[in-house]
């Protein structure tokens, strides 16, 4: 567990140019706190302590402003930068080395049981305010731009960041 925490701190230090050291990240960054809280809630969820998992998840959301359902599956080195408003649904699957900014939603499009939230591949970057809705797949190393709405699969290495074309 401590190796995972160190890995997360190193990842945040690498991905956030404003981060000065691991101690600062450990004490003052809500993204890693939300991920660590999720890991505990996910363990509880998978070991049939579902009510306790939901309570722990809610406490983590209250402390960080980041809502991750305990049923969601999250890979290694997942970093949420400026995470306020992030919502990750129950059947979401997030790969390794994913970077997500604030106000992102991985949501559902239906009330059906089973897989209804996105699957995000490895190395994906998701910009602030993006909405990825439904049982869609975001391919490895794709870039989803800020405020983009995704309701269909996205190919590997796709770049949906159009901000470079619309500067004022």
mmCIF file of C-alpha atoms in Angstrom:
data_model
loop_
_atom_site.group_PDB
_atom_site.id
_atom_site.type_symbol
_atom_site.label_atom_id
_atom_site.label_comp_id
_atom_site.label_asym_id
_atom_site.label_seq_id
_atom_site.Cartn_x
_atom_site.Cartn_y
_atom_site.Cartn_z
ATOM 1 C CA UNK A 1 0.000 0.000 0.000
ATOM 2 C CA UNK A 2 2.752 2.470 0.880
ATOM 3 C CA UNK A 3 4.460 1.758 -2.472
ATOM 4 C CA UNK A 4 1.193 2.646 -4.255
ATOM 5 C CA UNK A 5 0.933 5.904 -2.298
ATOM 6 C CA UNK A 6 4.546 6.778 -3.159
ATOM 7 C CA UNK A 7 3.809 5.946 -6.812
ATOM 8 C CA UNK A 8 0.773 8.263 -6.739
ATOM 9 C CA UNK A 9 2.787 11.069 -5.155
ATOM 10 C CA UNK A 10 5.531 10.701 -7.764
ATOM 11 C CA UNK A 11 2.928 10.642 -10.537
ATOM 12 C CA UNK A 12 1.298 13.849 -9.268
ATOM 13 C CA UNK A 13 4.705 15.513 -8.957
ATOM 14 C CA UNK A 14 5.466 14.553 -12.561
ATOM 15 C CA UNK A 15 2.098 15.609 -14.016
ATOM 16 C CA UNK A 16 1.478 18.871 -12.146
ATOM 17 C CA UNK A 17 4.051 21.598 -12.812
ATOM 18 C CA UNK A 18 2.721 23.552 -9.805
ATOM 19 C CA UNK A 19 3.514 20.708 -7.389
ATOM 20 C CA UNK A 20 6.660 21.421 -5.435
ATOM 21 C CA UNK A 21 7.190 18.228 -3.446
ATOM 22 C CA UNK A 22 5.589 14.978 -2.295
ATOM 23 C CA UNK A 23 4.778 16.337 1.172
ATOM 24 C CA UNK A 24 2.701 19.146 -0.321
ATOM 25 C CA UNK A 25 0.807 16.653 -2.481
ATOM 26 C CA UNK A 26 0.311 14.283 0.455
ATOM 27 C CA UNK A 27 -1.137 17.015 2.649
ATOM 28 C CA UNK A 28 -2.914 19.369 0.256
ATOM 29 C CA UNK A 29 -3.980 17.731 -3.025
ATOM 30 C CA UNK A 30 -7.610 16.518 -3.158
ATOM 31 C CA UNK A 31 -7.122 14.360 -6.287
ATOM 32 C CA UNK A 32 -4.830 11.778 -4.695
ATOM 33 C CA UNK A 33 -6.927 11.877 -1.508
ATOM 34 C CA UNK A 34 -10.017 10.996 -3.543
ATOM 35 C CA UNK A 35 -8.196 8.136 -5.271
ATOM 36 C CA UNK A 36 -6.917 6.773 -1.948
ATOM 37 C CA UNK A 37 -10.402 7.065 -0.455
ATOM 38 C CA UNK A 38 -11.785 5.247 -3.480
ATOM 39 C CA UNK A 39 -9.318 2.399 -3.088
ATOM 40 C CA UNK A 40 -10.569 1.803 0.438
ATOM 41 C CA UNK A 41 -14.222 2.096 -0.610
ATOM 42 C CA UNK A 42 -13.636 -0.213 -3.590
ATOM 43 C CA UNK A 43 -12.053 -2.837 -1.338
ATOM 44 C CA UNK A 44 -15.046 -2.635 1.008
ATOM 45 C CA UNK A 45 -17.451 -2.816 -1.962
ATOM 46 C CA UNK A 46 -15.757 -5.918 -3.370
ATOM 47 C CA UNK A 47 -15.781 -7.595 0.059
ATOM 48 C CA UNK A 48 -19.561 -7.170 0.407
ATOM 49 C CA UNK A 49 -19.449 -4.234 2.861
ATOM 50 C CA UNK A 50 -21.493 -2.154 0.423
ATOM 51 C CA UNK A 51 -23.159 0.194 2.930
ATOM 52 C CA UNK A 52 -19.852 0.938 4.650
ATOM 53 C CA UNK A 53 -18.274 1.468 1.211
ATOM 54 C CA UNK A 54 -20.980 4.001 0.278
ATOM 55 C CA UNK A 55 -20.576 5.837 3.590
ATOM 56 C CA UNK A 56 -16.776 5.961 3.179
ATOM 57 C CA UNK A 57 -17.189 7.130 -0.416
ATOM 58 C CA UNK A 58 -19.564 9.882 0.706
ATOM 59 C CA UNK A 59 -17.108 11.055 3.377
ATOM 60 C CA UNK A 60 -14.353 11.157 0.756
ATOM 61 C CA UNK A 61 -16.604 13.188 -1.558
ATOM 62 C CA UNK A 62 -17.395 15.621 1.255
ATOM 63 C CA UNK A 63 -13.697 16.103 1.976
ATOM 64 C CA UNK A 64 -12.495 16.396 -1.636
ATOM 65 C CA UNK A 65 -15.406 17.478 -3.840
ATOM 66 C CA UNK A 66 -14.721 14.416 -6.009
ATOM 67 C CA UNK A 67 -17.381 11.696 -6.266
ATOM 68 C CA UNK A 68 -16.191 8.223 -7.212
ATOM 69 C CA UNK A 69 -18.652 5.362 -6.827
ATOM 70 C CA UNK A 70 -17.074 2.490 -4.856
ATOM 71 C CA UNK A 71 -17.960 0.073 -7.664
ATOM 72 C CA UNK A 72 -15.837 1.924 -10.242
ATOM 73 C CA UNK A 73 -12.592 0.259 -11.297
ATOM 74 C CA UNK A 74 -9.522 2.495 -11.433
ATOM 75 C CA UNK A 75 -6.027 1.636 -12.640
ATOM 76 C CA UNK A 76 -2.646 2.770 -11.402
ATOM 77 C CA UNK A 77 -1.229 6.290 -11.518
ATOM 78 C CA UNK A 78 -4.654 7.890 -12.018
ATOM 79 C CA UNK A 79 -4.335 11.617 -11.362
ATOM 80 C CA UNK A 80 -7.160 14.100 -10.907
ATOM 81 C CA UNK A 81 -5.924 17.689 -11.062
ATOM 82 C CA UNK A 82 -8.137 20.426 -9.565
ATOM 83 C CA UNK A 83 -10.757 17.747 -9.039
ATOM 84 C CA UNK A 84 -13.774 19.682 -7.754
ATOM 85 C CA UNK A 85 -16.939 18.427 -9.409
ATOM 86 C CA UNK A 86 -15.577 15.175 -10.833
ATOM 87 C CA UNK A 87 -18.193 12.386 -10.912
ATOM 88 C CA UNK A 88 -17.264 8.791 -11.777
ATOM 89 C CA UNK A 89 -20.144 6.311 -12.029
ATOM 90 C CA UNK A 90 -20.455 2.795 -10.677
ATOM 91 C CA UNK A 91 -19.556 0.748 -13.762
ATOM 92 C CA UNK A 92 -16.815 3.075 -15.010
ATOM 93 C CA UNK A 93 -13.481 1.453 -15.787
ATOM 94 C CA UNK A 94 -10.380 3.666 -15.899
ATOM 95 C CA UNK A 95 -7.033 2.375 -17.139
ATOM 96 C CA UNK A 96 -3.512 3.179 -16.008
ATOM 97 C CA UNK A 97 -1.822 6.580 -16.359
ATOM 98 C CA UNK A 98 -5.038 8.528 -16.903
ATOM 99 C CA UNK A 99 -5.059 12.298 -16.261
ATOM 100 C CA UNK A 100 -8.375 13.992 -15.504
ATOM 101 C CA UNK A 101 -9.111 17.651 -14.802
ATOM 102 C CA UNK A 102 -11.916 19.235 -12.784
ATOM 103 C CA UNK A 103 -15.644 18.958 -13.439
ATOM 104 C CA UNK A 104 -15.447 15.776 -15.547
ATOM 105 C CA UNK A 105 -18.385 13.358 -15.574
ATOM 106 C CA UNK A 106 -18.210 9.666 -16.443
ATOM 107 C CA UNK A 107 -21.953 9.068 -16.414
ATOM 108 C CA UNK A 108 -24.698 6.748 -17.585
ATOM 109 C CA UNK A 109 -27.339 7.136 -20.289
ATOM 110 C CA UNK A 110 -29.801 4.558 -18.984
ATOM 111 C CA UNK A 111 -31.186 2.976 -15.842
ATOM 112 C CA UNK A 112 -30.521 -0.602 -16.958
ATOM 113 C CA UNK A 113 -28.550 -2.972 -14.777
ATOM 114 C CA UNK A 114 -25.085 -3.917 -15.926
ATOM 115 C CA UNK A 115 -22.382 -1.916 -17.703
ATOM 116 C CA UNK A 116 -23.672 1.607 -18.319
ATOM 117 C CA UNK A 117 -20.682 3.899 -17.724
ATOM 118 C CA UNK A 118 -17.562 4.617 -19.830
ATOM 119 C CA UNK A 119 -14.406 2.582 -20.161
ATOM 120 C CA UNK A 120 -11.327 4.800 -20.376
ATOM 121 C CA UNK A 121 -8.150 3.288 -21.805
ATOM 122 C CA UNK A 122 -4.559 3.727 -20.643
ATOM 123 C CA UNK A 123 -2.785 7.061 -21.011
ATOM 124 C CA UNK A 124 -5.938 9.089 -21.689
ATOM 125 C CA UNK A 125 -6.137 12.809 -20.871
ATOM 126 C CA UNK A 126 -9.610 14.217 -20.133
ATOM 127 C CA UNK A 127 -9.959 18.005 -20.113
ATOM 128 C CA UNK A 128 -11.917 20.132 -17.669
ATOM 129 C CA UNK A 129 -15.683 19.987 -17.986
ATOM 130 C CA UNK A 130 -15.741 16.998 -20.335
ATOM 131 C CA UNK A 131 -18.785 14.739 -20.207
ATOM 132 C CA UNK A 132 -18.371 11.108 -21.248
ATOM 133 C CA UNK A 133 -21.777 9.492 -21.100
ATOM 134 C CA UNK A 134 -22.891 5.888 -21.550
ATOM 135 C CA UNK A 135 -21.202 2.548 -22.125
ATOM 136 C CA UNK A 136 -18.603 3.952 -24.507
ATOM 137 C CA UNK A 137 -14.896 3.198 -24.839
ATOM 138 C CA UNK A 138 -12.170 5.818 -24.967
ATOM 139 C CA UNK A 139 -9.140 4.282 -26.688
ATOM 140 C CA UNK A 140 -5.637 4.287 -25.247
ATOM 141 C CA UNK A 141 -3.737 7.598 -25.347
ATOM 142 C CA UNK A 142 -6.729 9.606 -26.567
ATOM 143 C CA UNK A 143 -7.069 13.287 -25.638
ATOM 144 C CA UNK A 144 -10.545 14.555 -24.764
ATOM 145 C CA UNK A 145 -10.653 18.342 -24.816
ATOM 146 C CA UNK A 146 -12.243 20.638 -22.276
ATOM 147 C CA UNK A 147 -16.053 20.826 -22.321
ATOM 148 C CA UNK A 148 -16.338 18.014 -24.871
ATOM 149 C CA UNK A 149 -19.446 15.803 -24.836
ATOM 150 C CA UNK A 150 -18.706 12.177 -25.757
ATOM 151 C CA UNK A 151 -21.541 9.702 -26.417
ATOM 152 C CA UNK A 152 -19.757 7.371 -28.876
ATOM 153 C CA UNK A 153 -16.546 5.356 -28.816
ATOM 154 C CA UNK A 154 -13.294 7.271 -29.349
ATOM 155 C CA UNK A 155 -10.398 5.659 -31.223
ATOM 156 C CA UNK A 156 -6.926 5.163 -29.779
ATOM 157 C CA UNK A 157 -4.715 8.255 -29.996
ATOM 158 C CA UNK A 158 -7.666 10.407 -31.110
ATOM 159 C CA UNK A 159 -7.231 14.086 -30.291
ATOM 160 C CA UNK A 160 -10.541 15.767 -29.575
ATOM 161 C CA UNK A 161 -8.948 18.891 -28.133
ATOM 162 C CA UNK A 162 -10.078 21.628 -30.495
ATOM 163 C CA UNK A 163 -9.001 24.511 -28.262
ATOM 164 C CA UNK A 164 -5.886 25.100 -30.356
ATOM 165 C CA UNK A 165 -8.146 25.978 -33.315
ATOM 166 C CA UNK A 166 -10.330 28.439 -31.398
ATOM 167 C CA UNK A 167 -8.099 31.013 -29.752
ATOM 168 C CA UNK A 168 -9.298 34.533 -29.135
#
